[in-house]
XYZ file of C-alpha atoms in Angstrom:
266
model
C -5.699 -125.100 42.193
C -2.044 -125.000 43.185
C -1.005 -124.570 39.568
C -2.871 -121.263 39.532
C -1.149 -119.754 42.569
C 0.149 -116.446 41.255
C 1.386 -113.221 42.809
C 0.409 -109.855 41.399
C 1.387 -106.414 42.651
C -1.508 -104.352 44.050
C 0.189 -101.259 42.639
C 2.819 -98.727 43.579
C 0.722 -96.255 45.554
C 0.155 -96.874 49.249
C -1.679 -93.639 50.007
C -2.533 -90.413 48.223
C -2.979 -87.205 50.231
C -4.178 -84.176 48.278
C -2.456 -85.474 45.179
C 0.791 -86.332 46.954
C 1.406 -90.029 46.586
C 3.164 -92.192 49.162
C 4.568 -95.271 47.491
C 4.510 -98.830 48.781
C 8.217 -99.048 47.969
C 9.025 -96.191 50.330
C 6.860 -97.633 53.102
C 8.546 -101.013 52.681
C 12.019 -99.457 52.827
C 11.064 -97.561 55.989
C 9.863 -100.787 57.621
C 13.042 -102.567 56.511
C 15.244 -99.883 58.061
C 13.233 -99.878 61.281
C 13.338 -103.664 61.608
C 17.051 -103.804 60.896
C 17.998 -101.073 63.373
C 15.837 -102.504 66.163
C 17.191 -106.040 65.770
C 20.826 -104.960 65.725
C 20.185 -102.618 68.638
C 18.591 -105.440 70.641
C 21.510 -107.804 70.085
C 24.121 -105.148 70.796
C 22.372 -104.028 73.993
C 21.993 -107.607 75.183
C 25.684 -108.302 74.656
C 26.718 -105.651 77.199
C 29.558 -104.706 74.842
C 28.035 -101.393 73.790
C 26.039 -98.549 75.319
C 22.282 -98.982 75.298
C 20.588 -97.949 72.020
C 23.887 -97.655 70.136
C 22.289 -98.666 66.826
C 19.406 -96.277 67.385
C 21.991 -93.518 67.805
C 23.823 -94.764 64.737
C 20.658 -94.975 62.619
C 20.962 -91.504 60.991
C 24.487 -92.387 59.804
C 23.349 -95.758 58.492
C 20.280 -94.391 56.721
C 21.969 -91.398 55.080
C 25.116 -93.181 53.947
C 23.204 -96.325 53.015
C 20.813 -94.419 50.752
C 23.619 -92.359 49.190
C 25.718 -95.460 48.534
C 22.767 -97.400 47.145
C 21.783 -94.563 44.813
C 25.276 -93.812 43.541
C 25.945 -97.494 42.828
C 22.656 -97.837 40.930
C 23.234 -94.690 38.891
C 26.750 -95.817 37.939
C 25.377 -99.142 36.698
C 22.717 -97.309 34.680
C 24.877 -94.362 33.668
C 23.505 -94.127 30.110
C 20.073 -93.183 31.408
C 21.476 -90.570 33.801
C 23.778 -89.051 31.205
C 20.639 -88.157 29.277
C 18.721 -86.965 32.356
C 21.363 -86.077 34.983
C 18.940 -84.376 37.385
C 17.079 -87.671 37.753
C 19.973 -88.819 39.937
C 18.375 -86.810 42.757
C 14.833 -88.047 42.131
C 14.626 -90.951 44.579
C 10.866 -91.154 44.100
C 11.565 -92.689 40.699
C 13.303 -95.583 42.456
C 16.646 -97.122 41.702
C 18.908 -98.332 44.503
C 21.420 -101.162 44.812
C 22.032 -103.336 47.859
C 25.778 -103.586 47.197
C 25.964 -99.804 47.266
C 23.866 -99.743 50.443
C 26.227 -102.216 52.114
C 29.227 -100.110 51.147
C 27.528 -96.914 52.323
C 26.513 -98.586 55.572
C 30.084 -99.754 56.155
C 31.349 -96.192 55.696
C 28.738 -95.044 58.230
C 29.898 -97.665 60.755
C 33.503 -96.691 60.099
C 32.837 -93.001 60.737
C 30.716 -93.656 63.807
C 33.311 -96.016 65.260
C 36.113 -93.522 64.707
C 34.179 -90.629 66.193
C 33.064 -92.633 69.224
C 36.160 -94.812 69.685
C 34.327 -98.101 69.123
C 35.467 -101.341 67.491
C 34.610 -101.224 63.783
C 34.699 -105.000 63.469
C 32.435 -105.609 66.478
C 29.918 -103.045 65.233
C 29.850 -104.789 61.850
C 29.174 -108.114 63.583
C 26.098 -106.731 65.309
C 24.977 -104.799 62.227
C 24.701 -107.783 59.874
C 21.688 -109.557 61.445
C 19.700 -106.354 61.129
C 21.003 -105.884 57.602
C 19.853 -109.367 56.584
C 16.405 -108.823 58.092
C 16.149 -105.417 56.430
C 16.960 -107.001 53.080
C 14.323 -109.695 53.606
C 11.678 -107.039 54.267
C 12.964 -104.579 51.682
C 12.737 -107.055 48.799
C 8.972 -106.741 48.976
C 9.382 -103.218 47.657
C 10.402 -104.865 44.379
C 7.129 -106.788 44.429
C 5.063 -103.610 44.628
C 7.094 -102.108 41.769
C 6.859 -105.280 39.629
C 10.648 -105.457 39.334
C 13.575 -107.751 40.208
C 11.790 -110.727 38.673
C 13.280 -113.783 37.018
C 12.932 -115.694 33.793
C 9.510 -116.603 32.380
C 7.855 -119.263 34.516
C 4.363 -120.731 34.589
C 4.729 -123.244 37.408
C 3.505 -123.601 40.978
C 4.358 -120.146 42.323
C 4.632 -117.449 39.683
C 4.622 -113.675 39.458
C 2.443 -111.696 37.061
C 4.281 -108.796 35.446
C 2.244 -106.131 33.618
C 3.156 -105.684 29.935
C 4.820 -102.286 30.358
C 7.325 -103.750 32.857
C 8.361 -106.753 30.774
C 11.678 -106.762 28.877
C 11.055 -106.595 25.127
C 12.451 -110.090 24.562
C 9.885 -111.520 27.007
C 6.935 -109.335 26.058
C 4.771 -112.313 25.109
C 5.096 -113.879 28.572
C 2.828 -112.967 31.482
C 4.348 -114.913 34.368
C 7.881 -114.992 35.715
C 9.950 -116.398 38.564
C 9.311 -114.306 41.731
C 13.035 -113.734 42.252
C 12.314 -111.064 44.861
C 10.466 -113.674 46.952
C 13.227 -116.250 46.637
C 15.769 -113.741 47.892
C 13.469 -112.469 50.645
C 13.055 -115.994 52.023
C 16.773 -116.763 51.786
C 17.662 -113.419 53.406
C 15.304 -114.215 56.274
C 16.955 -117.603 56.758
C 20.321 -115.834 56.765
C 18.976 -113.439 59.398
C 17.881 -116.345 61.604
C 21.301 -118.008 61.283
C 23.095 -114.800 62.262
C 20.638 -114.012 65.060
C 21.049 -117.484 66.560
C 24.823 -117.335 66.226
C 25.213 -113.960 67.935
C 22.529 -114.611 70.533
C 24.031 -117.950 71.597
C 27.778 -117.590 70.970
C 28.711 -114.923 73.465
C 32.462 -114.994 72.894
C 32.725 -115.518 69.150
C 35.847 -114.118 67.448
C 35.351 -110.543 66.306
C 34.498 -110.291 62.630
C 33.113 -113.818 62.351
C 29.459 -112.828 61.998
C 30.246 -110.118 59.444
C 32.302 -112.542 57.345
C 29.622 -115.243 57.553
C 27.090 -112.699 56.319
C 29.268 -111.656 53.384
C 29.947 -115.265 52.380
C 26.346 -116.485 52.623
C 24.704 -113.408 51.130
C 27.115 -113.555 48.203
C 26.000 -117.142 47.555
C 22.355 -116.083 47.737
C 22.778 -113.106 45.430
C 24.922 -115.007 42.929
C 22.248 -117.687 42.572
C 19.371 -115.224 42.289
C 21.181 -113.153 39.650
C 21.419 -116.195 37.378
C 17.633 -116.193 36.919
C 16.954 -112.448 36.954
C 16.384 -110.691 33.638
C 17.021 -107.046 34.529
C 20.822 -106.891 34.653
C 22.141 -104.839 31.743
C 25.788 -104.602 32.824
C 27.670 -107.870 32.230
C 31.273 -108.869 32.999
C 32.702 -112.192 31.801
C 29.170 -113.318 30.865
C 27.994 -112.701 34.428
C 25.525 -110.030 35.565
C 27.524 -107.371 37.382
C 25.900 -108.067 40.795
C 26.806 -111.760 40.391
C 30.374 -110.823 39.475
C 30.675 -108.567 42.528
C 29.147 -111.296 44.704
C 31.764 -113.751 43.440
C 34.573 -111.368 44.389
C 33.085 -110.708 47.837
C 32.564 -114.440 48.392
C 36.155 -115.220 47.501
C 37.749 -112.520 49.659
C 35.399 -113.043 52.613
C 35.655 -116.818 52.392
C 39.453 -116.719 52.522
C 39.353 -114.270 55.440
C 36.855 -116.455 57.321
C 38.949 -119.605 56.811
C 42.087 -117.816 58.042
C 40.241 -116.466 61.104
C 38.725 -119.826 62.054
C 42.006 -121.614 61.456
C 43.750 -119.285 63.903
C 41.009 -119.656 66.502
C 40.602 -123.435 66.385
C 44.100 -124.588 65.534
């Protein structure tokens, strides 16, 4: 029956080799990075604006700075835990990354690469965002395997089973929740398709347009998803911190996009 359609994580471990466990989360992140780099590299190569395989060459910068930014941002938001166990900051196998931190780290990587290779920062950002959106769509499934990033209790058409040890104490009596990770994955994939179509078909779009469109639309997506998620501990003005940050990014990027389009089409 449709009312019984429920998702349930198969577990965290993808493979165990002589006691060393490879986690589904790590495999998913690797696939997300690969998909993102290849898509951005394809679009950039097709544009004839950059050398062939520029995003493949840039990948080490993007991966290193993206992971560092994502980890630092997460640890700052959960500083109480890491004040008690500071060495856990370096234990990535325990999980804990933030997409806003990854975006910031990735931007720093693009900035450094552009400066070192005398490339346009803005143009590189334009071609980076479709891959970023696709990577986010794939990467959200890592949350599924970890039984995290879920929403409020929900027992409707499509629901997510969360094991008791992963449920917040105030929802311990509930078994099923909104699959917030899935909602965002689908919306991120739609965002990817919009950006891919735009860049692939608008050959002479104003520099920075695609990057600004990404920031505006992803901020809308994240703001909406955060309103149903139950795992945000840091709150500002009654908003989960990621929603608050998304609101700021939306406002700044939206104003910048309006100004840019007004100048182009006046």
